[in-house]
Amino acid sequence: MRAAVNASITTIVVALGLALGTAAVLRWTTFGTSMRAVADDPDAARLWGINVNRVMAVSWVAGSAMGAIAGVLITPRINFDPSSLTIVVIDAFTAALIGRLTSLPWTVVGAMFLGLAETYPRIFSSTAGMGQAVTFALVLLTLAILFRPGARLAQRISAAREYAPVPATDNAPVRRMIAIEAIGLAVFAPVLLSSYYQSLAAYALIVGLIVLSLVVLTGLVGQVSFCQYSFAAIGAFTVGSLVGGHGWSFWPALVLGVVFSIGVGVLVGIPALRLSGLFLAILTIAVALFFDKFLLAPGTWDSFSGGISSWTVGRPSFLGASLAGSYAFYVFTLGVFLLAALAVWNLSRSKTGRVLRAIRNSEIAAATSGVNLTAWKLVAFGISAGLAGLAGGLLAAAVGSVSAGAYGFQQSLSVVAIAIVVGVRSVAAAAVGGIFLIFGPELLTHTPLSTLWFPLIVGALLIVQVILTPQGVVPDWQERFRRRFPPPPRFPDAPEPATLPKLAASEAPTMVKV
């Protein structure tokens, strides 16, 4: 007991000492003044002769050192796992937002307030995740109400390198032929596989739907989301509760799950209208962790339909054909994925898609052109959540039951990372992302490596991809294909030969006799 008290006192002293030391450096040293100048305007700081790159590098080192010290102090108090550390990062960022990213005293006060807000509910309530749920509610409140980032700050933080779109080429016949061959291969190749791998292929297509939902929200509109599996959980839990708990047919339950997912997506999109970039990412992470630690916590649904342990979802029939077999269900999920991909592809090429891309490129320019940013962003959130909810309902049927652990924040984080690696603006990349997420860990089981290495591999690929192929792997392949097989040159049509007018007999030239 005494050791715990001493450890707590040490933590408080170190935290306050670091806060006071940081404040002193920022206020009374030349380097601190340079840091504040770079944070305010890097270009102006360069004009004053400040080495911006050096200041940024030292700031990164100092921040990493403080993070390491915090990790040493907090590890004895939490379970050492990625989820718990992510929650700590969210709490820390929320405390910084309470200080409006400028005030160290208010940041310290905000951190202490968040710590108390997470601790006291555990004393008065035994509900799992209640303390963390209160914390995430405070995160949403801080982001959506207390903090409204200025235009310059939001623009600087959310700025991402834009790349010129690849010019369209007239090789549509070649693309059409490749698409037909790929679809034919996808339909008939799994016949040669066992039922286990056919089921994995169906799971890959379902995960591909979730990646496709990110293509709509992030690829078209530029809105970041780390809570796509939370939307999928809405669809899965709706199907599970109605089919397994109340005896509904699968198809009405699936439709209702998609509708509920769209509604939740729009609700999440309302506070997101005020945010962009990093702030929007933090908001969606808070939503995902709220689902993960409270709504999907063990015991939360035990009083509803007997708890999720009793929800069994059988595979339905479609047009009189049973989907109970692995290959039949795979073909069905392939058809659903192709229809959804075709719809998203047509959306991206339509007038609506041009409006969404205009919002992604410049919200100010789009608003000046008369685009209703609020309406179109909510439409994008709704479509994206609907696709994710559809995937969740299909996943419940594929597995045969509903498990809260299948829709956690870690799954959302993985799908975002894979979407960025394969190309978040490419419809074709959605299928590649789903295949990689499902068959990647399966491939590791046949090697000396453990599946625990898969997140590390994804992280390494993400770093390499950002450096080498910022647009994504699949768009890079498509660009290489266009260069390798360019369309035949098109020459202008040759003009028709000029014809001389015919003269009448009376107009015929006459010979002059001399």
Short mmCIF file of C-alpha atoms in Angstrom, two decimals:
data_model
loop_
_atom_site.label_atom_id
_atom_site.label_comp_id
_atom_site.label_asym_id
_atom_site.label_seq_id
_atom_site.Cartn_x
_atom_site.Cartn_y
_atom_site.Cartn_z
CA MET A 1 0.00 0.00 0.00
CA ARG A 2 2.79 2.38 0.94
CA ALA A 3 4.63 1.54 -2.29
CA ALA A 4 1.53 2.38 -4.32
CA VAL A 5 1.18 5.72 -2.54
CA ASN A 6 4.84 6.52 -3.16
CA ALA A 7 4.47 5.59 -6.83
CA SER A 8 1.45 7.89 -7.16
CA ILE A 9 3.31 10.76 -5.51
CA THR A 10 6.27 10.18 -7.83
CA THR A 11 3.98 10.26 -10.85
CA ILE A 12 2.39 13.55 -9.77
CA VAL A 13 5.77 15.16 -9.04
CA VAL A 14 7.27 14.05 -12.36
CA ALA A 15 4.21 15.18 -14.34
CA LEU A 16 4.12 18.61 -12.71
CA GLY A 17 7.88 18.94 -13.06
CA LEU A 18 7.75 18.17 -16.78
CA ALA A 19 4.87 20.61 -17.26
CA LEU A 20 6.70 23.41 -15.44
CA GLY A 21 9.95 22.65 -17.24
CA THR A 22 8.25 22.67 -20.64
CA ALA A 23 6.55 25.96 -19.83
CA ALA A 24 9.87 27.49 -18.80
CA VAL A 25 11.57 26.33 -22.00
CA LEU A 26 8.79 27.66 -24.21
CA ARG A 27 8.63 31.03 -22.47
CA TRP A 28 12.21 31.94 -21.51
CA THR A 29 14.53 30.24 -23.99
CA THR A 30 15.45 31.07 -27.56
CA PHE A 31 14.68 27.55 -28.69
CA GLY A 32 11.24 27.73 -27.06
CA THR A 33 10.54 30.94 -28.95
CA SER A 34 11.61 29.19 -32.15
CA MET A 35 9.25 26.30 -31.39
CA ARG A 36 6.32 28.66 -30.93
CA ALA A 37 7.22 30.49 -34.14
CA VAL A 38 7.37 27.26 -36.14
CA ALA A 39 4.06 26.11 -34.66
CA ASP A 40 2.43 29.40 -35.62
CA ASP A 41 3.79 29.74 -39.17
CA PRO A 42 6.72 27.66 -40.51
CA ASP A 43 7.15 29.82 -43.62
CA ALA A 44 7.43 33.02 -41.61
CA ALA A 45 9.84 31.29 -39.23
CA ARG A 46 12.10 30.43 -42.17
CA LEU A 47 12.13 34.07 -43.22
CA TRP A 48 13.41 34.96 -39.73
CA GLY A 49 16.31 32.53 -40.17
CA ILE A 50 14.97 29.72 -37.98
CA ASN A 51 16.06 26.20 -38.93
CA VAL A 52 12.56 24.73 -39.12
CA ASN A 53 13.69 21.16 -39.77
CA ARG A 54 16.00 21.23 -36.75
CA VAL A 55 13.26 22.61 -34.51
CA MET A 56 10.82 19.94 -35.69
CA ALA A 57 13.35 17.15 -35.18
CA VAL A 58 14.21 18.27 -31.64
CA SER A 59 10.50 18.67 -30.85
CA TRP A 60 9.85 15.10 -32.02
CA VAL A 61 12.68 13.81 -29.85
CA ALA A 62 11.45 15.75 -26.81
CA GLY A 63 7.88 14.60 -27.30
CA SER A 64 8.97 10.98 -27.74
CA ALA A 65 11.04 11.19 -24.55
CA MET A 66 8.05 12.53 -22.60
CA GLY A 67 5.90 9.76 -24.03
CA ALA A 68 8.46 7.18 -22.93
CA ILE A 69 8.51 8.62 -19.41
CA ALA A 70 4.71 8.53 -19.32
CA GLY A 71 4.77 4.91 -20.46
CA VAL A 72 7.15 3.96 -17.67
CA LEU A 73 4.97 5.67 -15.07
CA ILE A 74 1.61 4.37 -16.28
CA THR A 75 2.46 0.77 -17.23
CA PRO A 76 2.09 -0.59 -13.64
CA ARG A 77 -1.45 0.85 -13.51
CA ILE A 78 -2.88 -0.54 -16.77
CA ASN A 79 -2.88 -3.73 -18.75
CA PHE A 80 0.01 -3.54 -21.19
CA ASP A 81 -1.82 -4.01 -24.49
CA PRO A 82 -2.37 -1.83 -27.59
CA SER A 83 -5.99 -1.07 -26.73
CA SER A 84 -5.18 0.32 -23.29
CA LEU A 85 -2.32 2.41 -24.64
CA THR A 86 -4.62 3.79 -27.34
CA ILE A 87 -7.08 4.89 -24.66
CA VAL A 88 -4.26 6.68 -22.84
CA VAL A 89 -3.32 8.52 -26.04
CA ILE A 90 -6.94 9.59 -26.56
CA ASP A 91 -7.13 10.89 -22.98
CA ALA A 92 -3.87 12.81 -23.44
CA PHE A 93 -5.01 14.40 -26.68
CA THR A 94 -8.33 15.39 -25.12
CA ALA A 95 -6.47 17.07 -22.26
CA ALA A 96 -4.41 18.97 -24.82
CA LEU A 97 -7.62 20.06 -26.54
CA ILE A 98 -8.99 21.35 -23.24
CA GLY A 99 -5.88 23.52 -23.17
CA ARG A 100 -6.67 24.47 -26.79
CA LEU A 101 -3.20 23.15 -27.73
CA THR A 102 -1.69 26.38 -26.39
CA SER A 103 -2.10 26.48 -22.59
CA LEU A 104 -0.03 24.11 -20.46
CA PRO A 105 -1.86 24.96 -17.18
CA TRP A 106 -5.25 24.18 -18.68
CA THR A 107 -3.82 21.01 -20.23
CA VAL A 108 -2.69 19.81 -16.79
CA VAL A 109 -6.09 20.69 -15.32
CA GLY A 110 -7.82 18.86 -18.16
CA ALA A 111 -5.68 15.77 -17.64
CA MET A 112 -6.50 15.67 -13.92
CA PHE A 113 -10.19 16.19 -14.64
CA LEU A 114 -10.24 13.35 -17.17
CA GLY A 115 -8.47 11.05 -14.73
CA LEU A 116 -11.04 11.76 -12.02
CA ALA A 117 -13.92 11.43 -14.51
CA GLU A 118 -12.71 7.96 -15.46
CA THR A 119 -12.04 6.82 -11.89
CA TYR A 120 -15.18 7.88 -10.00
CA PRO A 121 -17.72 5.95 -12.15
CA ARG A 122 -15.81 2.76 -11.33
CA ILE A 123 -16.42 3.41 -7.64
CA PHE A 124 -20.18 3.96 -7.92
CA SER A 125 -21.01 1.59 -10.80
CA SER A 126 -19.96 -1.98 -11.53
CA THR A 127 -20.96 -1.79 -15.20
CA ALA A 128 -18.09 -2.85 -17.41
CA GLY A 129 -16.43 0.05 -19.18
CA MET A 130 -18.50 2.73 -17.43
CA GLY A 131 -15.49 4.87 -16.53
CA GLN A 132 -14.08 4.73 -20.04
CA ALA A 133 -17.52 5.43 -21.50
CA VAL A 134 -17.69 8.64 -19.46
CA THR A 135 -14.23 9.57 -20.71
CA PHE A 136 -15.18 9.02 -24.34
CA ALA A 137 -18.33 11.08 -23.84
CA LEU A 138 -16.11 13.89 -22.56
CA VAL A 139 -13.91 13.46 -25.63
CA LEU A 140 -16.93 13.93 -27.89
CA LEU A 141 -18.07 16.93 -25.86
CA THR A 142 -14.64 18.55 -26.02
CA LEU A 143 -14.24 18.03 -29.75
CA ALA A 144 -17.76 18.90 -30.81
CA ILE A 145 -18.59 21.77 -28.44
CA LEU A 146 -15.67 23.12 -26.43
CA PHE A 147 -13.08 23.11 -29.19
CA ARG A 148 -13.56 24.53 -32.62
CA PRO A 149 -10.24 24.60 -34.45
CA GLY A 150 -9.39 27.73 -36.31
CA ALA A 151 -9.30 27.59 -40.06
CA ARG A 152 -5.54 27.97 -40.27
CA LEU A 153 -4.82 25.33 -37.62
CA ALA A 154 -7.29 22.84 -39.06
CA GLN A 155 -5.94 23.42 -42.54
CA ARG A 156 -2.36 22.90 -41.38
CA ILE A 157 -3.08 19.74 -39.40
CA SER A 158 -5.37 18.15 -41.96
CA ALA A 159 -3.25 19.11 -44.93
CA ALA A 160 -2.20 16.10 -46.93
CA ARG A 161 -0.13 15.88 -50.03
CA GLU A 162 -2.37 15.97 -53.06
CA TYR A 163 -1.43 14.18 -56.22
CA ALA A 164 -2.61 14.96 -59.69
CA PRO A 165 -5.09 12.38 -60.90
CA VAL A 166 -3.87 9.96 -63.48
CA PRO A 167 -5.09 11.13 -66.89
CA ALA A 168 -7.76 8.94 -68.34
CA THR A 169 -6.73 6.85 -71.31
CA ASP A 170 -8.85 5.26 -73.92
CA ASN A 171 -8.08 1.63 -73.10
CA ALA A 172 -11.61 0.77 -72.00
CA PRO A 173 -11.73 -2.44 -74.09
CA VAL A 174 -8.59 -3.73 -72.37
CA ARG A 175 -9.91 -2.83 -68.93
CA ARG A 176 -13.23 -4.45 -69.71
CA MET A 177 -11.54 -7.65 -70.83
CA ILE A 178 -9.39 -7.79 -67.69
CA ALA A 179 -12.44 -7.16 -65.49
CA ILE A 180 -14.39 -9.99 -67.16
CA GLU A 181 -11.47 -12.38 -66.78
CA ALA A 182 -11.00 -11.40 -63.13
CA ILE A 183 -14.68 -11.95 -62.36
CA GLY A 184 -14.64 -15.31 -64.12
CA LEU A 185 -11.56 -16.34 -62.15
CA ALA A 186 -13.18 -15.19 -58.90
CA VAL A 187 -16.31 -17.24 -59.64
CA PHE A 188 -14.77 -20.52 -60.76
CA ALA A 189 -11.34 -20.70 -59.09
CA PRO A 190 -12.72 -21.30 -55.55
CA VAL A 191 -14.35 -24.51 -56.82
CA LEU A 192 -10.89 -26.07 -56.58
CA LEU A 193 -10.49 -24.97 -52.96
CA SER A 194 -11.67 -26.65 -49.79
CA SER A 195 -14.72 -25.39 -47.94
CA TYR A 196 -12.43 -23.75 -45.37
CA TYR A 197 -10.75 -21.54 -47.94
CA GLN A 198 -14.07 -20.85 -49.63
CA SER A 199 -15.32 -19.50 -46.30
CA LEU A 200 -12.17 -17.40 -45.95
CA ALA A 201 -12.77 -16.00 -49.43
CA ALA A 202 -16.30 -15.03 -48.42
CA TYR A 203 -14.93 -13.32 -45.30
CA ALA A 204 -12.42 -11.47 -47.48
CA LEU A 205 -15.22 -10.09 -49.67
CA ILE A 206 -17.19 -9.01 -46.61
CA VAL A 207 -14.15 -7.18 -45.23
CA GLY A 208 -13.73 -5.74 -48.72
CA LEU A 209 -17.15 -4.12 -48.28
CA ILE A 210 -15.84 -2.34 -45.18
CA VAL A 211 -12.79 -1.17 -47.13
CA LEU A 212 -15.20 -0.02 -49.85
CA SER A 213 -17.06 2.06 -47.26
CA LEU A 214 -13.78 3.90 -46.64
CA VAL A 215 -13.43 4.53 -50.37
CA VAL A 216 -16.69 6.49 -50.21
CA LEU A 217 -15.95 8.43 -47.03
CA THR A 218 -12.19 8.92 -47.20
CA GLY A 219 -11.41 8.44 -50.86
CA LEU A 220 -14.20 10.61 -52.27
CA VAL A 221 -14.90 13.13 -49.49
CA GLY A 222 -11.60 13.11 -47.59
CA GLN A 223 -13.21 12.41 -44.19
CA VAL A 224 -11.16 10.16 -41.91
CA SER A 225 -12.96 7.43 -39.96
CA PHE A 226 -11.65 4.88 -37.49
CA CYS A 227 -15.06 3.54 -36.47
CA GLN A 228 -16.14 1.55 -39.55
CA TYR A 229 -16.33 -1.69 -37.57
CA SER A 230 -18.61 0.09 -35.10
CA PHE A 231 -21.04 0.66 -37.97
CA ALA A 232 -20.60 -2.98 -38.94
CA ALA A 233 -21.43 -3.93 -35.34
CA ILE A 234 -24.76 -2.10 -35.66
CA GLY A 235 -25.67 -4.24 -38.66
CA ALA A 236 -24.45 -7.45 -37.05
CA PHE A 237 -26.15 -6.86 -33.70
CA THR A 238 -29.41 -5.89 -35.41
CA VAL A 239 -29.38 -9.08 -37.46
CA GLY A 240 -28.35 -11.16 -34.46
CA SER A 241 -30.98 -9.76 -32.12
CA LEU A 242 -33.84 -9.91 -34.63
CA VAL A 243 -32.99 -13.28 -36.19
CA GLY A 244 -31.49 -15.07 -33.20
CA GLY A 245 -33.51 -13.34 -30.48
CA HIS A 246 -36.91 -12.65 -32.04
CA GLY A 247 -37.18 -15.16 -34.88
CA TRP A 248 -37.20 -12.69 -37.76
CA SER A 249 -36.34 -13.66 -41.30
CA PHE A 250 -32.80 -12.78 -42.32
CA TRP A 251 -33.54 -10.37 -45.17
CA PRO A 252 -35.81 -7.91 -43.29
CA ALA A 253 -33.34 -7.96 -40.41
CA LEU A 254 -30.47 -7.22 -42.80
CA VAL A 255 -32.33 -4.29 -44.35
CA LEU A 256 -33.17 -2.92 -40.91
CA GLY A 257 -29.54 -3.33 -39.84
CA VAL A 258 -28.38 -1.30 -42.84
CA VAL A 259 -30.96 1.40 -42.04
CA PHE A 260 -29.85 1.57 -38.40
CA SER A 261 -26.22 1.76 -39.49
CA ILE A 262 -27.02 4.66 -41.81
CA GLY A 263 -28.76 6.45 -38.95
CA VAL A 264 -25.81 5.97 -36.60
CA GLY A 265 -23.45 7.10 -39.35
CA VAL A 266 -25.40 10.32 -39.82
CA LEU A 267 -25.39 10.90 -36.04
CA VAL A 268 -21.62 10.48 -35.96
CA GLY A 269 -21.33 12.79 -38.95
CA ILE A 270 -23.16 15.66 -37.22
CA PRO A 271 -20.38 16.53 -34.74
CA ALA A 272 -17.83 15.63 -37.42
CA LEU A 273 -19.10 18.52 -39.56
CA ARG A 274 -17.12 20.91 -37.37
CA LEU A 275 -13.89 18.93 -37.56
CA SER A 276 -11.34 17.77 -40.08
CA GLY A 277 -8.04 15.95 -40.26
CA LEU A 278 -6.54 14.93 -36.94
CA PHE A 279 -9.50 16.21 -34.91
CA LEU A 280 -11.95 14.13 -36.94
CA ALA A 281 -9.70 11.09 -36.53
CA ILE A 282 -9.71 11.52 -32.75
CA LEU A 283 -13.50 11.88 -32.76
CA THR A 284 -14.02 8.64 -34.70
CA ILE A 285 -11.48 6.83 -32.51
CA ALA A 286 -13.45 7.96 -29.46
CA VAL A 287 -16.66 6.63 -31.04
CA ALA A 288 -14.99 3.30 -31.81
CA LEU A 289 -13.63 2.96 -28.28
CA PHE A 290 -17.03 3.92 -26.84
CA PHE A 291 -18.54 0.99 -28.75
CA ASP A 292 -15.61 -1.25 -27.88
CA LYS A 293 -15.46 -0.57 -24.14
CA PHE A 294 -19.10 0.06 -23.32
CA LEU A 295 -21.71 -0.95 -25.91
CA LEU A 296 -19.82 -4.11 -26.90
CA ALA A 297 -18.45 -4.85 -23.42
CA PRO A 298 -19.20 -8.29 -21.92
CA GLY A 299 -22.55 -8.35 -20.16
CA THR A 300 -23.97 -5.22 -21.79
CA TRP A 301 -26.50 -7.17 -23.87
CA ASP A 302 -27.28 -9.95 -21.41
CA SER A 303 -30.64 -8.42 -20.50
CA PHE A 304 -31.67 -8.18 -24.16
CA SER A 305 -32.80 -11.37 -25.90
CA GLY A 306 -30.89 -13.52 -23.47
CA GLY A 307 -27.52 -12.00 -24.33
CA ILE A 308 -25.51 -12.29 -27.51
CA SER A 309 -24.35 -15.79 -26.58
CA SER A 310 -27.79 -17.06 -27.58
CA TRP A 311 -27.89 -15.29 -30.94
CA THR A 312 -27.45 -17.78 -33.76
CA VAL A 313 -27.84 -16.62 -37.33
CA GLY A 314 -28.26 -19.29 -39.95
CA ARG A 315 -27.38 -18.76 -43.57
CA PRO A 316 -30.52 -17.84 -45.51
CA SER A 317 -31.87 -18.84 -48.90
CA PHE A 318 -31.80 -16.52 -51.88
CA LEU A 319 -34.30 -16.88 -54.73
CA GLY A 320 -35.04 -20.41 -53.60
CA ALA A 321 -31.38 -21.44 -53.51
CA SER A 322 -29.84 -22.36 -50.18
CA LEU A 323 -26.73 -20.46 -49.15
CA ALA A 324 -25.77 -22.97 -46.47
CA GLY A 325 -22.88 -24.33 -48.52
CA SER A 326 -19.52 -22.57 -48.42
CA TYR A 327 -19.28 -22.12 -52.19
CA ALA A 328 -22.89 -20.95 -52.54
CA PHE A 329 -22.42 -18.34 -49.83
CA TYR A 330 -19.14 -17.25 -51.41
CA VAL A 331 -20.78 -16.70 -54.79
CA PHE A 332 -23.54 -14.73 -53.09
CA THR A 333 -21.08 -12.49 -51.24
CA LEU A 334 -19.15 -12.04 -54.48
CA GLY A 335 -22.32 -10.84 -56.19
CA VAL A 336 -23.08 -8.43 -53.34
CA PHE A 337 -19.54 -7.06 -53.42
CA LEU A 338 -19.56 -6.60 -57.19
CA LEU A 339 -22.89 -4.77 -57.06
CA ALA A 340 -21.66 -2.52 -54.26
CA ALA A 341 -18.36 -1.86 -56.07
CA LEU A 342 -20.22 -1.04 -59.29
CA ALA A 343 -22.49 1.35 -57.39
CA VAL A 344 -19.52 3.12 -55.79
CA TRP A 345 -17.71 3.27 -59.14
CA ASN A 346 -20.75 4.83 -60.81
CA LEU A 347 -21.09 7.20 -57.86
CA SER A 348 -17.50 8.36 -58.28
CA ARG A 349 -18.07 9.09 -61.99
CA SER A 350 -21.42 10.81 -61.54
CA LYS A 351 -22.24 14.42 -60.80
CA THR A 352 -22.56 13.49 -57.12
CA GLY A 353 -19.06 12.06 -57.20
CA ARG A 354 -17.70 15.28 -58.67
CA VAL A 355 -19.37 17.23 -55.87
CA LEU A 356 -17.86 14.93 -53.24
CA ARG A 357 -14.40 15.23 -54.76
CA ALA A 358 -14.77 19.00 -54.83
CA ILE A 359 -15.40 18.89 -51.06
CA ARG A 360 -12.31 16.72 -50.62
CA ASN A 361 -10.09 19.04 -52.64
CA SER A 362 -11.25 22.32 -51.08
CA GLU A 363 -14.23 22.81 -48.80
CA ILE A 364 -13.96 26.58 -49.14
CA ALA A 365 -14.04 26.46 -52.93
CA ALA A 366 -16.91 23.97 -52.89
CA ALA A 367 -18.95 26.13 -50.51
CA THR A 368 -18.24 29.18 -52.67
CA SER A 369 -19.62 27.26 -55.64
CA GLY A 370 -22.88 26.70 -53.77
CA VAL A 371 -22.27 23.15 -52.51
CA ASN A 372 -24.15 22.33 -49.29
CA LEU A 373 -21.26 20.90 -47.27
CA THR A 374 -23.46 19.77 -44.38
CA ALA A 375 -25.85 17.77 -46.55
CA TRP A 376 -23.20 16.12 -48.71
CA LYS A 377 -20.95 15.17 -45.80
CA LEU A 378 -23.88 13.56 -44.01
CA VAL A 379 -24.78 11.72 -47.23
CA ALA A 380 -21.22 10.38 -47.42
CA PHE A 381 -21.27 9.30 -43.77
CA GLY A 382 -24.63 7.61 -44.31
CA ILE A 383 -23.54 5.71 -47.43
CA SER A 384 -20.29 4.63 -45.80
CA ALA A 385 -22.02 3.47 -42.62
CA GLY A 386 -24.65 1.64 -44.68
CA LEU A 387 -21.98 -0.33 -46.56
CA ALA A 388 -20.27 -1.20 -43.28
CA GLY A 389 -23.60 -2.22 -41.72
CA LEU A 390 -24.29 -4.45 -44.73
CA ALA A 391 -20.92 -6.09 -44.21
CA GLY A 392 -21.68 -6.61 -40.52
CA GLY A 393 -24.98 -8.32 -41.26
CA LEU A 394 -23.36 -10.60 -43.84
CA LEU A 395 -20.54 -11.39 -41.43
CA ALA A 396 -23.09 -12.49 -38.82
CA ALA A 397 -24.58 -14.89 -41.37
CA ALA A 398 -21.16 -16.10 -42.49
CA VAL A 399 -20.00 -16.90 -38.96
CA GLY A 400 -23.41 -18.09 -37.78
CA SER A 401 -23.38 -16.02 -34.60
CA VAL A 402 -22.55 -12.57 -33.25
CA SER A 403 -19.39 -11.94 -31.25
CA ALA A 404 -18.58 -8.53 -29.80
CA GLY A 405 -14.86 -9.19 -30.13
CA ALA A 406 -15.12 -9.27 -33.92
CA TYR A 407 -16.06 -5.58 -34.15
CA GLY A 408 -13.53 -3.86 -31.92
CA PHE A 409 -11.39 -0.81 -32.47
CA GLN A 410 -8.35 -2.86 -33.48
CA GLN A 411 -10.27 -4.19 -36.50
CA SER A 412 -11.20 -0.64 -37.52
CA LEU A 413 -7.58 0.43 -37.19
CA SER A 414 -6.41 -2.50 -39.32
CA VAL A 415 -8.91 -1.83 -42.08
CA VAL A 416 -7.92 1.85 -42.26
CA ALA A 417 -4.24 0.93 -42.48
CA ILE A 418 -4.89 -1.61 -45.24
CA ALA A 419 -7.13 0.83 -47.12
CA ILE A 420 -4.30 3.37 -47.15
CA VAL A 421 -1.76 0.76 -48.26
CA VAL A 422 -3.81 -0.57 -51.18
CA GLY A 423 -5.27 2.81 -52.17
CA VAL A 424 -8.19 4.43 -50.41
CA ARG A 425 -9.37 6.17 -53.60
CA SER A 426 -9.54 3.02 -55.70
CA VAL A 427 -12.64 0.85 -55.92
CA ALA A 428 -10.59 -2.10 -57.17
CA ALA A 429 -8.34 -1.79 -54.13
CA ALA A 430 -11.22 -2.73 -51.80
CA ALA A 431 -11.12 -6.37 -52.89
CA VAL A 432 -7.33 -6.45 -52.57
CA GLY A 433 -7.57 -5.01 -49.06
CA GLY A 434 -10.10 -7.61 -47.95
CA ILE A 435 -8.02 -10.45 -49.35
CA PHE A 436 -4.88 -9.17 -47.63
CA LEU A 437 -6.60 -8.73 -44.26
CA ILE A 438 -8.05 -12.27 -44.25
CA PHE A 439 -5.43 -14.32 -46.07
CA GLY A 440 -2.42 -12.48 -44.64
CA PRO A 441 -2.73 -13.97 -41.13
CA GLU A 442 -3.71 -17.31 -42.68
CA LEU A 443 -0.51 -17.30 -44.72
CA LEU A 444 1.54 -16.64 -41.58
CA THR A 445 0.16 -19.82 -39.99
CA HIS A 446 2.07 -21.81 -42.63
CA THR A 447 5.36 -20.09 -41.77
CA PRO A 448 7.52 -20.08 -38.62
CA LEU A 449 6.09 -16.64 -37.83
CA SER A 450 3.09 -16.16 -35.57
CA THR A 451 -0.04 -14.27 -36.60
CA LEU A 452 0.98 -11.70 -33.98
CA TRP A 453 3.48 -10.48 -36.56
CA PHE A 454 0.72 -9.42 -38.94
CA PRO A 455 0.09 -5.96 -37.39
CA LEU A 456 3.83 -5.32 -37.47
CA ILE A 457 3.94 -6.27 -41.15
CA VAL A 458 0.99 -3.99 -41.90
CA GLY A 459 2.67 -1.11 -40.08
CA ALA A 460 5.92 -1.63 -42.00
CA LEU A 461 4.04 -1.78 -45.30
CA LEU A 462 2.21 1.42 -44.39
CA ILE A 463 5.48 3.26 -43.80
CA VAL A 464 7.00 1.97 -47.05
CA GLN A 465 3.83 2.74 -48.99
CA VAL A 466 3.65 6.33 -47.77
CA ILE A 467 7.24 6.86 -48.93
CA LEU A 468 7.21 4.99 -52.25
CA THR A 469 3.60 4.91 -53.47
CA PRO A 470 1.62 7.64 -51.69
CA GLN A 471 -1.46 7.00 -53.82
CA GLY A 472 -1.58 3.33 -52.83
CA VAL A 473 -0.36 0.05 -54.24
CA VAL A 474 -3.29 -0.64 -56.56
CA PRO A 475 -3.33 2.85 -58.17
CA ASP A 476 0.42 2.45 -58.67
CA TRP A 477 -0.17 -0.87 -60.42
CA GLN A 478 -2.83 0.73 -62.58
CA GLU A 479 -0.44 3.53 -63.53
CA ARG A 480 2.27 1.02 -64.44
CA PHE A 481 -0.25 -0.91 -66.52
CA ARG A 482 -1.22 2.24 -68.42
CA ARG A 483 2.41 2.92 -69.18
CA ARG A 484 3.11 -0.68 -70.19
CA PHE A 485 0.04 -1.00 -72.40
CA PRO A 486 -0.74 2.47 -73.70
CA PRO A 487 -3.81 2.87 -75.88
CA PRO A 488 -3.28 3.07 -79.62
CA PRO A 489 -2.67 6.63 -80.82
CA ARG A 490 -5.65 8.40 -82.22
CA PHE A 491 -5.03 10.46 -85.32
CA PRO A 492 -7.42 13.14 -86.52
CA ASP A 493 -9.66 12.07 -89.33
CA ALA A 494 -8.24 12.99 -92.72
CA PRO A 495 -10.23 15.70 -94.48
CA GLU A 496 -12.27 14.66 -97.45
CA PRO A 497 -10.69 15.58 -100.80
CA ALA A 498 -11.92 18.83 -102.21
CA THR A 499 -14.24 18.49 -105.18
CA LEU A 500 -14.44 21.08 -107.90
CA PRO A 501 -17.87 22.38 -108.74
CA LYS A 502 -19.36 21.17 -111.95
CA LEU A 503 -20.00 23.86 -114.49
CA ALA A 504 -23.04 24.03 -116.65
CA ALA A 505 -22.72 23.83 -120.40
CA SER A 506 -23.33 27.55 -120.76
CA GLU A 507 -20.57 28.18 -118.18
CA ALA A 508 -18.02 25.94 -119.85
CA PRO A 509 -14.83 27.73 -120.82
CA THR A 510 -14.47 28.60 -124.48
CA MET A 511 -11.34 28.55 -126.58
CA VAL A 512 -10.35 31.86 -128.03
CA LYS A 513 -9.29 31.49 -131.60
CA VAL A 514 -6.60 33.82 -132.78
#
